[in-house]
Amino acid sequence: MLNLGVASSLLQSIEKYVSSNMLLIDMEGKIMSGPKVMRGKTNALARQLVSGAEEMVVVHPDDPNNLKGYEAGVYIVLNVNQARIGVLAMLGTGEELLATANIVKICIEKSLELELAKQERDSDKEQHIRRLIYFPNPSKQDIDYLIRITHIRPEISRVPILFVVHQADNGPKENPELVRKAILQSEAYLDTDFLCRTLDDNIIWFKTVAPEKRLCFLAEKEILDEQINQMMATLNNIVFSAYIGPILDKLYNYGQGYRQCEWMRLDICVLGIYYFYNYLLRYLHSKMSRSEYDTIFSAISEEMDKNARENFCEIMEALIQCDYN
């Protein structure tokens, strides 16, 4: 499939210096980029070209052997890594048209090859990061290898943010890749951050926290809330939750940080933005065994009837949620 994100933006830059209309046409012959009135239409000549053996067809307006109905110009196959991915059509006439079309073809192909190589590199990096969050207790050798392969800076503190996309009422669930793209395009995303797609199709963002911001992280959470809401607003009111874990200063703690985000997702499981530090007591209580509770409260519980116990539990739950205020 033609990579429109790179190819279309490149064409827009080139069009400023070329008098001809240029079209990007996919493997099915559908016009994907070009003049607005032509987008979405099917070009049968391009479809025949991309599925055949020829690399190029030149249509002359005064050539009696031409197929009728096709605009004059050069139709040339685009190849990336020796695979056909679509057709570039440069409409118009003139002796310089063929030479210009070949130059544009080379620019697009090389740009797409570089983009593909970048995607493969990012995919390899993500696989290593996924190992970091899913394999418990990584060794020093594992961490050193991760740093060497991915060039992650280990001395930087980061906070994990787990994005969960929910299904809107009577609508399909949004593609998590849209969330990834929104994060990467956001001004809040830094070069020292990194992303990973989880095994259950969510996105986790390890966001850099400046050293001087660690102590006042919660006090300035409104800034992060605004950044997240602005970023997600670009996705047409996507329905989501964001679970923001603890600040992590060691790479071997990233797996635990991710699991603490997952705990919030499973324990809270509603829409909104949530901070792990606001639920710290609740988290610690969830990790205590039943036998510990029995040891602490069994003697007191024996002196209470059922109503008193229920009352006591309701009061304690309210106090915990209000930080005993």
PDB file of C-alpha atoms in Angstrom:
ATOM      1  CA  MET A   1       0.000   0.000   0.000  1.00  0.00           C
ATOM      2  CA  LEU A   2       1.303   3.429  -0.913  1.00  0.00           C
ATOM      3  CA  ASN A   3       2.645   5.374   2.055  1.00  0.00           C
ATOM      4  CA  LEU A   4       0.665   8.585   1.590  1.00  0.00           C
ATOM      5  CA  GLY A   5       2.030  10.222   4.729  1.00  0.00           C
ATOM      6  CA  VAL A   6       5.476  10.583   3.181  1.00  0.00           C
ATOM      7  CA  ALA A   7       4.709  10.551  -0.550  1.00  0.00           C
ATOM      8  CA  SER A   8       1.842  13.070  -0.446  1.00  0.00           C
ATOM      9  CA  SER A   9       3.770  15.623   1.597  1.00  0.00           C
ATOM     10  CA  LEU A  10       6.708  15.230  -0.772  1.00  0.00           C
ATOM     11  CA  LEU A  11       4.463  15.804  -3.789  1.00  0.00           C
ATOM     12  CA  GLN A  12       3.027  18.944  -2.213  1.00  0.00           C
ATOM     13  CA  SER A  13       6.544  20.362  -1.920  1.00  0.00           C
ATOM     14  CA  ILE A  14       7.463  19.398  -5.489  1.00  0.00           C
ATOM     15  CA  GLU A  15       4.234  20.787  -6.994  1.00  0.00           C
ATOM     16  CA  LYS A  16       5.405  24.319  -6.216  1.00  0.00           C
ATOM     17  CA  TYR A  17       8.092  23.930  -8.890  1.00  0.00           C
ATOM     18  CA  VAL A  18       6.271  21.739 -11.456  1.00  0.00           C
ATOM     19  CA  SER A  19       3.548  22.966 -13.781  1.00  0.00           C
ATOM     20  CA  SER A  20       1.942  19.529 -14.296  1.00  0.00           C
ATOM     21  CA  ASN A  21      -0.667  17.809 -12.143  1.00  0.00           C
ATOM     22  CA  MET A  22       0.736  14.812 -10.264  1.00  0.00           C
ATOM     23  CA  LEU A  23      -1.271  11.822  -9.034  1.00  0.00           C
ATOM     24  CA  LEU A  24      -0.437   8.985  -6.674  1.00  0.00           C
ATOM     25  CA  ILE A  25      -2.361   5.839  -7.607  1.00  0.00           C
ATOM     26  CA  ASP A  26      -2.483   2.670  -5.497  1.00  0.00           C
ATOM     27  CA  MET A  27      -2.265  -0.971  -6.588  1.00  0.00           C
ATOM     28  CA  GLU A  28      -6.015  -1.082  -7.277  1.00  0.00           C
ATOM     29  CA  GLY A  29      -5.878   1.938  -9.569  1.00  0.00           C
ATOM     30  CA  LYS A  30      -7.499   4.274  -7.044  1.00  0.00           C
ATOM     31  CA  ILE A  31      -6.228   7.860  -7.095  1.00  0.00           C
ATOM     32  CA  MET A  32      -5.022   8.532  -3.548  1.00  0.00           C
ATOM     33  CA  SER A  33      -3.366  11.937  -3.881  1.00  0.00           C
ATOM     34  CA  GLY A  34      -3.608  14.782  -6.372  1.00  0.00           C
ATOM     35  CA  PRO A  35      -6.234  17.379  -7.331  1.00  0.00           C
ATOM     36  CA  LYS A  36      -9.222  17.104  -4.999  1.00  0.00           C
ATOM     37  CA  VAL A  37     -11.736  16.476  -7.811  1.00  0.00           C
ATOM     38  CA  MET A  38      -9.804  13.376  -8.906  1.00  0.00           C
ATOM     39  CA  ARG A  39      -9.221  11.681  -5.549  1.00  0.00           C
ATOM     40  CA  GLY A  40     -11.067   8.421  -5.031  1.00  0.00           C
ATOM     41  CA  LYS A  41     -11.596   7.831  -8.752  1.00  0.00           C
ATOM     42  CA  THR A  42     -10.212   4.738 -10.475  1.00  0.00           C
ATOM     43  CA  ASN A  43      -7.653   4.922 -13.257  1.00  0.00           C
ATOM     44  CA  ALA A  44      -7.810   1.704 -15.288  1.00  0.00           C
ATOM     45  CA  LEU A  45      -4.579   2.470 -17.194  1.00  0.00           C
ATOM     46  CA  ALA A  46      -2.607   2.706 -13.939  1.00  0.00           C
ATOM     47  CA  ARG A  47      -4.203  -0.512 -12.683  1.00  0.00           C
ATOM     48  CA  GLN A  48      -3.184  -2.335 -15.867  1.00  0.00           C
ATOM     49  CA  LEU A  49       0.295  -0.879 -15.679  1.00  0.00           C
ATOM     50  CA  VAL A  50       0.997  -1.864 -12.067  1.00  0.00           C
ATOM     51  CA  SER A  51      -0.191  -5.432 -12.650  1.00  0.00           C
ATOM     52  CA  GLY A  52       1.716  -5.897 -15.922  1.00  0.00           C
ATOM     53  CA  ALA A  53       5.343  -6.073 -16.980  1.00  0.00           C
ATOM     54  CA  GLU A  54       5.822  -2.525 -18.280  1.00  0.00           C
ATOM     55  CA  GLU A  55       7.390   0.158 -16.098  1.00  0.00           C
ATOM     56  CA  MET A  56       5.995   3.195 -17.899  1.00  0.00           C
ATOM     57  CA  VAL A  57       3.353   4.377 -20.344  1.00  0.00           C
ATOM     58  CA  VAL A  58       3.401   7.768 -22.084  1.00  0.00           C
ATOM     59  CA  VAL A  59       0.062   9.089 -23.303  1.00  0.00           C
ATOM     60  CA  HIS A  60       0.250  11.641 -26.145  1.00  0.00           C
ATOM     61  CA  PRO A  61      -2.781  13.802 -26.898  1.00  0.00           C
ATOM     62  CA  ASP A  62      -2.297  13.511 -30.662  1.00  0.00           C
ATOM     63  CA  ASP A  63      -1.412   9.789 -30.774  1.00  0.00           C
ATOM     64  CA  PRO A  64      -4.169   7.920 -32.687  1.00  0.00           C
ATOM     65  CA  ASN A  65      -3.122   4.593 -31.084  1.00  0.00           C
ATOM     66  CA  ASN A  66      -3.900   5.790 -27.548  1.00  0.00           C
ATOM     67  CA  LEU A  67      -6.681   4.346 -25.504  1.00  0.00           C
ATOM     68  CA  LYS A  68      -9.418   6.931 -25.391  1.00  0.00           C
ATOM     69  CA  GLY A  69     -10.409   8.497 -22.073  1.00  0.00           C
ATOM     70  CA  TYR A  70      -6.966   8.823 -20.477  1.00  0.00           C
ATOM     71  CA  GLU A  71      -5.379  12.197 -19.873  1.00  0.00           C
ATOM     72  CA  ALA A  72      -2.103  12.943 -21.605  1.00  0.00           C
ATOM     73  CA  GLY A  73       0.979  12.474 -19.478  1.00  0.00           C
ATOM     74  CA  VAL A  74       3.481   9.992 -18.092  1.00  0.00           C
ATOM     75  CA  TYR A  75       2.334   6.993 -16.027  1.00  0.00           C
ATOM     76  CA  ILE A  76       5.270   5.385 -14.263  1.00  0.00           C
ATOM     77  CA  VAL A  77       5.447   2.490 -11.785  1.00  0.00           C
ATOM     78  CA  LEU A  78       6.758   3.124  -8.248  1.00  0.00           C
ATOM     79  CA  ASN A  79       8.992   0.419  -6.755  1.00  0.00           C
ATOM     80  CA  VAL A  80      10.144   0.157  -3.148  1.00  0.00           C
ATOM     81  CA  ASN A  81      12.607  -2.590  -2.232  1.00  0.00           C
ATOM     82  CA  GLN A  82      11.956  -4.279  -5.604  1.00  0.00           C
ATOM     83  CA  ALA A  83       8.191  -4.440  -4.998  1.00  0.00           C
ATOM     84  CA  ARG A  84       5.577  -2.481  -6.942  1.00  0.00           C
ATOM     85  CA  ILE A  85       3.523  -0.270  -4.674  1.00  0.00           C
ATOM     86  CA  GLY A  86       1.617   2.000  -7.070  1.00  0.00           C
ATOM     87  CA  VAL A  87       1.863   4.454  -9.936  1.00  0.00           C
ATOM     88  CA  LEU A  88       2.962   8.059 -10.275  1.00  0.00           C
ATOM     89  CA  ALA A  89       1.083   9.928 -12.994  1.00  0.00           C
ATOM     90  CA  MET A  90       2.351  13.277 -14.212  1.00  0.00           C
ATOM     91  CA  LEU A  91      -0.290  14.834 -16.433  1.00  0.00           C
ATOM     92  CA  GLY A  92       0.522  17.270 -19.192  1.00  0.00           C
ATOM     93  CA  THR A  93       2.640  17.601 -22.320  1.00  0.00           C
ATOM     94  CA  GLY A  94       6.094  18.779 -23.222  1.00  0.00           C
ATOM     95  CA  GLU A  95       9.542  17.383 -23.860  1.00  0.00           C
ATOM     96  CA  GLU A  96      10.665  17.853 -20.246  1.00  0.00           C
ATOM     97  CA  LEU A  97       7.714  15.874 -18.798  1.00  0.00           C
ATOM     98  CA  LEU A  98       9.389  12.445 -18.939  1.00  0.00           C
ATOM     99  CA  ALA A  99      12.618  13.662 -17.343  1.00  0.00           C
ATOM    100  CA  THR A 100      10.697  15.435 -14.570  1.00  0.00           C
ATOM    101  CA  ALA A 101       8.569  12.335 -13.948  1.00  0.00           C
ATOM    102  CA  ASN A 102      11.683  10.174 -13.551  1.00  0.00           C
ATOM    103  CA  ILE A 103      13.221  12.629 -11.076  1.00  0.00           C
ATOM    104  CA  VAL A 104      10.026  12.741  -9.002  1.00  0.00           C
ATOM    105  CA  LYS A 105       9.794   8.933  -9.139  1.00  0.00           C
ATOM    106  CA  ILE A 106      13.322   8.566  -7.731  1.00  0.00           C
ATOM    107  CA  CYS A 107      12.613  11.113  -4.958  1.00  0.00           C
ATOM    108  CA  ILE A 108       9.423   9.304  -3.898  1.00  0.00           C
ATOM    109  CA  GLU A 109      10.971   5.831  -4.022  1.00  0.00           C
ATOM    110  CA  LYS A 110      14.029   6.817  -1.985  1.00  0.00           C
ATOM    111  CA  SER A 111      11.879   8.665   0.570  1.00  0.00           C
ATOM    112  CA  LEU A 112       9.610   5.634   0.963  1.00  0.00           C
ATOM    113  CA  GLU A 113      12.579   3.291   1.312  1.00  0.00           C
ATOM    114  CA  LEU A 114      13.975   5.488   4.086  1.00  0.00           C
ATOM    115  CA  GLU A 115      10.562   5.597   5.785  1.00  0.00           C
ATOM    116  CA  LEU A 116      10.256   1.803   5.552  1.00  0.00           C
ATOM    117  CA  ALA A 117      13.731   1.367   7.048  1.00  0.00           C
ATOM    118  CA  LYS A 118      12.780   3.739   9.881  1.00  0.00           C
ATOM    119  CA  GLN A 119       9.578   1.788  10.554  1.00  0.00           C
ATOM    120  CA  GLU A 120      11.533  -1.486  10.670  1.00  0.00           C
ATOM    121  CA  ARG A 121      14.070   0.066  13.059  1.00  0.00           C
ATOM    122  CA  ASP A 122      11.294   1.416  15.286  1.00  0.00           C
ATOM    123  CA  SER A 123       9.594  -1.984  15.216  1.00  0.00           C
ATOM    124  CA  ASP A 124      12.799  -3.688  16.383  1.00  0.00           C
ATOM    125  CA  LYS A 125      13.162  -1.096  19.139  1.00  0.00           C
ATOM    126  CA  GLU A 126       9.575  -1.680  20.248  1.00  0.00           C
ATOM    127  CA  GLN A 127      10.137  -5.439  20.460  1.00  0.00           C
ATOM    128  CA  HIS A 128      13.043  -4.873  22.860  1.00  0.00           C
ATOM    129  CA  ILE A 129      10.994  -2.423  24.947  1.00  0.00           C
ATOM    130  CA  ARG A 130       8.136  -4.937  25.069  1.00  0.00           C
ATOM    131  CA  ARG A 131      10.556  -7.468  26.509  1.00  0.00           C
ATOM    132  CA  LEU A 132      11.486  -4.902  29.153  1.00  0.00           C
ATOM    133  CA  ILE A 133       7.879  -4.505  30.355  1.00  0.00           C
ATOM    134  CA  TYR A 134       6.760  -8.127  30.084  1.00  0.00           C
ATOM    135  CA  PHE A 135       9.789 -10.039  31.366  1.00  0.00           C
ATOM    136  CA  PRO A 136      10.135  -9.692  35.163  1.00  0.00           C
ATOM    137  CA  ASN A 137      13.459  -9.047  36.870  1.00  0.00           C
ATOM    138  CA  PRO A 138      15.671  -8.290  33.850  1.00  0.00           C
ATOM    139  CA  SER A 139      19.370  -8.841  34.470  1.00  0.00           C
ATOM    140  CA  LYS A 140      22.085  -6.203  34.107  1.00  0.00           C
ATOM    141  CA  GLN A 141      23.138  -7.920  30.880  1.00  0.00           C
ATOM    142  CA  ASP A 142      19.561  -7.585  29.540  1.00  0.00           C
ATOM    143  CA  ILE A 143      19.478  -3.885  30.382  1.00  0.00           C
ATOM    144  CA  ASP A 144      22.932  -3.237  28.893  1.00  0.00           C
ATOM    145  CA  TYR A 145      21.904  -4.999  25.681  1.00  0.00           C
ATOM    146  CA  LEU A 146      18.661  -2.971  25.502  1.00  0.00           C
ATOM    147  CA  ILE A 147      20.595   0.295  25.876  1.00  0.00           C
ATOM    148  CA  ARG A 148      23.090  -0.738  23.211  1.00  0.00           C
ATOM    149  CA  ILE A 149      20.405  -1.787  20.689  1.00  0.00           C
ATOM    150  CA  THR A 150      17.849   0.986  21.244  1.00  0.00           C
ATOM    151  CA  HIS A 151      20.118   3.860  22.423  1.00  0.00           C
ATOM    152  CA  ILE A 152      17.693   4.607  25.276  1.00  0.00           C
ATOM    153  CA  ARG A 153      19.194   6.998  27.809  1.00  0.00           C
ATOM    154  CA  PRO A 154      18.992   5.073  31.112  1.00  0.00           C
ATOM    155  CA  GLU A 155      19.755   8.016  33.411  1.00  0.00           C
ATOM    156  CA  ILE A 156      16.514   9.847  32.582  1.00  0.00           C
ATOM    157  CA  SER A 157      13.424   9.532  34.803  1.00  0.00           C
ATOM    158  CA  ARG A 158      10.206   8.718  32.988  1.00  0.00           C
ATOM    159  CA  VAL A 159       6.576   8.127  33.868  1.00  0.00           C
ATOM    160  CA  PRO A 160       4.521   5.390  32.158  1.00  0.00           C
ATOM    161  CA  ILE A 161       1.195   6.498  30.670  1.00  0.00           C
ATOM    162  CA  LEU A 162      -1.084   3.677  29.536  1.00  0.00           C
ATOM    163  CA  PHE A 163      -3.644   4.743  26.912  1.00  0.00           C
ATOM    164  CA  VAL A 164      -6.723   2.555  26.597  1.00  0.00           C
ATOM    165  CA  VAL A 165      -9.082   3.272  23.690  1.00  0.00           C
ATOM    166  CA  HIS A 166     -12.715   2.375  24.381  1.00  0.00           C
ATOM    167  CA  GLN A 167     -15.465   1.596  21.936  1.00  0.00           C
ATOM    168  CA  ALA A 168     -17.810   4.521  21.411  1.00  0.00           C
ATOM    169  CA  ASP A 169     -21.571   3.983  21.607  1.00  0.00           C
ATOM    170  CA  ASN A 170     -22.751   2.168  18.491  1.00  0.00           C
ATOM    171  CA  GLY A 171     -19.376   2.634  16.857  1.00  0.00           C
ATOM    172  CA  PRO A 172     -16.151   0.737  16.218  1.00  0.00           C
ATOM    173  CA  LYS A 173     -13.165   0.921  18.519  1.00  0.00           C
ATOM    174  CA  GLU A 174     -10.589   3.384  17.210  1.00  0.00           C
ATOM    175  CA  ASN A 175      -7.294   2.020  15.912  1.00  0.00           C
ATOM    176  CA  PRO A 176      -4.630   2.348  18.669  1.00  0.00           C
ATOM    177  CA  GLU A 177      -2.160   3.338  15.949  1.00  0.00           C
ATOM    178  CA  LEU A 178      -4.030   6.647  15.709  1.00  0.00           C
ATOM    179  CA  VAL A 179      -3.151   7.243  19.366  1.00  0.00           C
ATOM    180  CA  ARG A 180       0.495   6.462  18.654  1.00  0.00           C
ATOM    181  CA  LYS A 181       0.521   8.938  15.771  1.00  0.00           C
ATOM    182  CA  ALA A 182      -1.152  11.637  17.889  1.00  0.00           C
ATOM    183  CA  ILE A 183       1.469  11.200  20.629  1.00  0.00           C
ATOM    184  CA  LEU A 184       4.380  11.352  18.183  1.00  0.00           C
ATOM    185  CA  GLN A 185       2.995  14.545  16.620  1.00  0.00           C
ATOM    186  CA  SER A 186       2.304  16.192  19.977  1.00  0.00           C
ATOM    187  CA  GLU A 187       4.588  18.929  21.290  1.00  0.00           C
ATOM    188  CA  ALA A 188       4.572  17.046  24.606  1.00  0.00           C
ATOM    189  CA  TYR A 189       6.527  14.151  23.037  1.00  0.00           C
ATOM    190  CA  LEU A 190      10.290  14.490  23.513  1.00  0.00           C
ATOM    191  CA  ASP A 191      13.234  12.787  21.846  1.00  0.00           C
ATOM    192  CA  THR A 192      13.993  10.994  25.110  1.00  0.00           C
ATOM    193  CA  ASP A 193      10.454   9.502  25.299  1.00  0.00           C
ATOM    194  CA  PHE A 194       9.459   6.202  23.746  1.00  0.00           C
ATOM    195  CA  LEU A 195       6.292   4.261  22.959  1.00  0.00           C
ATOM    196  CA  CYS A 196       5.258   0.643  22.952  1.00  0.00           C
ATOM    197  CA  ARG A 197       2.120  -1.182  21.821  1.00  0.00           C
ATOM    198  CA  THR A 198       1.016  -3.663  24.480  1.00  0.00           C
ATOM    199  CA  LEU A 199      -0.016  -7.231  23.779  1.00  0.00           C
ATOM    200  CA  ASP A 200      -3.684  -6.343  24.372  1.00  0.00           C
ATOM    201  CA  ASP A 201      -3.569  -3.517  21.800  1.00  0.00           C
ATOM    202  CA  ASN A 202      -3.132  -0.500  24.053  1.00  0.00           C
ATOM    203  CA  ILE A 203      -0.372   2.118  23.867  1.00  0.00           C
ATOM    204  CA  ILE A 204       2.065   2.846  26.687  1.00  0.00           C
ATOM    205  CA  TRP A 205       4.079   6.049  26.573  1.00  0.00           C
ATOM    206  CA  PHE A 206       7.190   6.390  28.744  1.00  0.00           C
ATOM    207  CA  LYS A 207       7.301  10.170  29.113  1.00  0.00           C
ATOM    208  CA  THR A 208      10.385  12.025  30.317  1.00  0.00           C
ATOM    209  CA  VAL A 209      10.166  13.789  33.669  1.00  0.00           C
ATOM    210  CA  ALA A 210      12.728  16.554  34.208  1.00  0.00           C
ATOM    211  CA  PRO A 211      14.822  16.070  37.415  1.00  0.00           C
ATOM    212  CA  GLU A 212      13.590  19.354  38.893  1.00  0.00           C
ATOM    213  CA  LYS A 213       9.942  18.298  38.281  1.00  0.00           C
ATOM    214  CA  ARG A 214       9.946  14.998  40.157  1.00  0.00           C
ATOM    215  CA  LEU A 215       8.967  16.371  43.564  1.00  0.00           C
ATOM    216  CA  CYS A 216       6.209  18.603  42.160  1.00  0.00           C
ATOM    217  CA  PHE A 217       4.898  16.083  39.606  1.00  0.00           C
ATOM    218  CA  LEU A 218       1.423  15.766  41.132  1.00  0.00           C
ATOM    219  CA  ALA A 219       1.185  19.482  41.855  1.00  0.00           C
ATOM    220  CA  GLU A 220       1.549  20.190  38.134  1.00  0.00           C
ATOM    221  CA  LYS A 221      -0.650  17.367  36.874  1.00  0.00           C
ATOM    222  CA  GLU A 222      -3.072  19.895  35.335  1.00  0.00           C
ATOM    223  CA  ILE A 223      -0.391  20.631  32.708  1.00  0.00           C
ATOM    224  CA  LEU A 224      -0.123  16.961  31.765  1.00  0.00           C
ATOM    225  CA  ASP A 225      -3.930  16.619  31.784  1.00  0.00           C
ATOM    226  CA  GLU A 226      -4.159  19.500  29.315  1.00  0.00           C
ATOM    227  CA  GLN A 227      -1.446  18.037  27.080  1.00  0.00           C
ATOM    228  CA  ILE A 228      -3.198  14.669  26.973  1.00  0.00           C
ATOM    229  CA  ASN A 229      -6.625  16.173  26.299  1.00  0.00           C
ATOM    230  CA  GLN A 230      -5.283  18.428  23.536  1.00  0.00           C
ATOM    231  CA  MET A 231      -3.501  15.485  21.943  1.00  0.00           C
ATOM    232  CA  MET A 232      -6.551  13.207  22.045  1.00  0.00           C
ATOM    233  CA  ALA A 233      -8.831  15.998  20.810  1.00  0.00           C
ATOM    234  CA  THR A 234      -7.088  15.694  17.437  1.00  0.00           C
ATOM    235  CA  LEU A 235      -8.705  12.243  17.091  1.00  0.00           C
ATOM    236  CA  ASN A 236     -12.308  13.494  16.834  1.00  0.00           C
ATOM    237  CA  ASN A 237     -13.411  13.033  20.452  1.00  0.00           C
ATOM    238  CA  ILE A 238     -11.976   9.553  20.800  1.00  0.00           C
ATOM    239  CA  VAL A 239     -13.204   7.687  23.900  1.00  0.00           C
ATOM    240  CA  PHE A 240     -10.181   6.864  26.051  1.00  0.00           C
ATOM    241  CA  SER A 241      -8.657   6.449  29.492  1.00  0.00           C
ATOM    242  CA  ALA A 242      -5.099   7.356  30.512  1.00  0.00           C
ATOM    243  CA  TYR A 243      -3.463   5.680  33.519  1.00  0.00           C
ATOM    244  CA  ILE A 244      -0.346   7.501  34.688  1.00  0.00           C
ATOM    245  CA  GLY A 245       2.007   5.382  36.753  1.00  0.00           C
ATOM    246  CA  PRO A 246       4.808   6.236  39.197  1.00  0.00           C
ATOM    247  CA  ILE A 247       7.996   8.060  38.246  1.00  0.00           C
ATOM    248  CA  LEU A 248      10.646   5.510  37.266  1.00  0.00           C
ATOM    249  CA  ASP A 249      14.370   6.166  37.511  1.00  0.00           C
ATOM    250  CA  LYS A 250      15.692   2.667  36.706  1.00  0.00           C
ATOM    251  CA  LEU A 251      15.033   0.722  33.493  1.00  0.00           C
ATOM    252  CA  TYR A 252      14.581  -2.547  35.366  1.00  0.00           C
ATOM    253  CA  ASN A 253      11.579  -0.992  37.153  1.00  0.00           C
ATOM    254  CA  TYR A 254       9.698  -0.308  33.909  1.00  0.00           C
ATOM    255  CA  GLY A 255       7.935  -3.661  33.959  1.00  0.00           C
ATOM    256  CA  GLN A 256       6.614  -2.978  37.461  1.00  0.00           C
ATOM    257  CA  GLY A 257       5.568   0.533  36.428  1.00  0.00           C
ATOM    258  CA  TYR A 258       3.600  -0.897  33.508  1.00  0.00           C
ATOM    259  CA  ARG A 259       1.918  -3.463  35.782  1.00  0.00           C
ATOM    260  CA  GLN A 260       0.894  -0.678  38.172  1.00  0.00           C
ATOM    261  CA  CYS A 261      -0.765   1.104  35.234  1.00  0.00           C
ATOM    262  CA  GLU A 262      -2.499  -2.169  34.394  1.00  0.00           C
ATOM    263  CA  TRP A 263      -3.675  -2.456  38.015  1.00  0.00           C
ATOM    264  CA  MET A 264      -5.358   0.945  37.674  1.00  0.00           C
ATOM    265  CA  ARG A 265      -6.935  -0.101  34.376  1.00  0.00           C
ATOM    266  CA  LEU A 266      -8.431  -3.240  35.908  1.00  0.00           C
ATOM    267  CA  ASP A 267      -9.334  -1.787  39.308  1.00  0.00           C
ATOM    268  CA  ILE A 268     -10.740   1.584  38.165  1.00  0.00           C
ATOM    269  CA  CYS A 269     -11.838   0.733  34.630  1.00  0.00           C
ATOM    270  CA  VAL A 270     -13.685   3.975  33.797  1.00  0.00           C
ATOM    271  CA  LEU A 271     -13.090   6.890  31.440  1.00  0.00           C
ATOM    272  CA  GLY A 272     -10.725   9.695  32.372  1.00  0.00           C
ATOM    273  CA  ILE A 273      -7.134  10.422  33.412  1.00  0.00           C
ATOM    274  CA  TYR A 274      -5.865   8.731  36.573  1.00  0.00           C
ATOM    275  CA  TYR A 275      -2.640   9.043  38.589  1.00  0.00           C
ATOM    276  CA  PHE A 276      -1.160   6.105  40.457  1.00  0.00           C
ATOM    277  CA  TYR A 277      -0.016   8.279  43.370  1.00  0.00           C
ATOM    278  CA  ASN A 278      -3.656   9.205  44.053  1.00  0.00           C
ATOM    279  CA  TYR A 279      -4.471   5.520  44.590  1.00  0.00           C
ATOM    280  CA  LEU A 280      -1.342   4.476  46.455  1.00  0.00           C
ATOM    281  CA  LEU A 281      -3.091   3.286  49.645  1.00  0.00           C
ATOM    282  CA  ARG A 282      -5.681   1.419  47.621  1.00  0.00           C
ATOM    283  CA  TYR A 283      -2.884  -0.271  45.685  1.00  0.00           C
ATOM    284  CA  LEU A 284      -0.999  -1.262  48.843  1.00  0.00           C
ATOM    285  CA  HIS A 285      -4.188  -2.645  50.378  1.00  0.00           C
ATOM    286  CA  SER A 286      -4.795  -4.705  47.249  1.00  0.00           C
ATOM    287  CA  LYS A 287      -1.406  -6.359  47.716  1.00  0.00           C
ATOM    288  CA  MET A 288      -2.041  -7.474  51.309  1.00  0.00           C
ATOM    289  CA  SER A 289      -3.056 -11.077  51.801  1.00  0.00           C
ATOM    290  CA  ARG A 290      -6.343 -12.057  53.479  1.00  0.00           C
ATOM    291  CA  SER A 291      -4.409 -13.673  56.333  1.00  0.00           C
ATOM    292  CA  GLU A 292      -2.811 -10.320  57.193  1.00  0.00           C
ATOM    293  CA  TYR A 293      -6.234  -8.677  57.398  1.00  0.00           C
ATOM    294  CA  ASP A 294      -7.458 -11.524  59.598  1.00  0.00           C
ATOM    295  CA  THR A 295      -4.494 -11.049  61.921  1.00  0.00           C
ATOM    296  CA  ILE A 296      -5.030  -7.296  62.184  1.00  0.00           C
ATOM    297  CA  PHE A 297      -8.814  -7.137  62.466  1.00  0.00           C
ATOM    298  CA  SER A 298     -10.123 -10.520  63.591  1.00  0.00           C
ATOM    299  CA  ALA A 299     -10.244  -9.653  67.320  1.00  0.00           C
ATOM    300  CA  ILE A 300     -12.027  -6.354  66.613  1.00  0.00           C
ATOM    301  CA  SER A 301     -14.384  -7.960  64.096  1.00  0.00           C
ATOM    302  CA  GLU A 302     -15.607 -10.507  66.659  1.00  0.00           C
ATOM    303  CA  GLU A 303     -16.902  -7.650  68.810  1.00  0.00           C
ATOM    304  CA  MET A 304     -18.988  -6.209  65.939  1.00  0.00           C
ATOM    305  CA  ASP A 305     -22.255  -7.366  64.433  1.00  0.00           C
ATOM    306  CA  LYS A 306     -22.845  -7.393  60.668  1.00  0.00           C
ATOM    307  CA  ASN A 307     -24.237  -3.843  60.496  1.00  0.00           C
ATOM    308  CA  ALA A 308     -21.332  -2.431  62.514  1.00  0.00           C
ATOM    309  CA  ARG A 309     -18.813  -4.156  60.226  1.00  0.00           C
ATOM    310  CA  GLU A 310     -20.499  -2.780  57.097  1.00  0.00           C
ATOM    311  CA  ASN A 311     -20.601   0.693  58.639  1.00  0.00           C
ATOM    312  CA  PHE A 312     -16.929   0.504  59.564  1.00  0.00           C
ATOM    313  CA  CYS A 313     -15.923  -0.607  56.045  1.00  0.00           C
ATOM    314  CA  GLU A 314     -17.901   2.205  54.401  1.00  0.00           C
ATOM    315  CA  ILE A 315     -16.319   4.814  56.664  1.00  0.00           C
ATOM    316  CA  MET A 316     -12.790   3.482  56.077  1.00  0.00           C
ATOM    317  CA  GLU A 317     -13.309   3.380  52.304  1.00  0.00           C
ATOM    318  CA  ALA A 318     -14.478   7.020  52.328  1.00  0.00           C
ATOM    319  CA  LEU A 319     -11.513   8.065  54.472  1.00  0.00           C
ATOM    320  CA  ILE A 320      -9.036   6.305  52.194  1.00  0.00           C
ATOM    321  CA  GLN A 321     -10.475   7.977  49.085  1.00  0.00           C
ATOM    322  CA  CYS A 322     -10.206  11.405  50.810  1.00  0.00           C
ATOM    323  CA  ASP A 323      -6.691  10.813  52.167  1.00  0.00           C
ATOM    324  CA  TYR A 324      -8.189  10.689  55.704  1.00  0.00           C
ATOM    325  CA  ASN A 325      -9.175  14.348  55.397  1.00  0.00           C
TER     326      ASN A 325
END
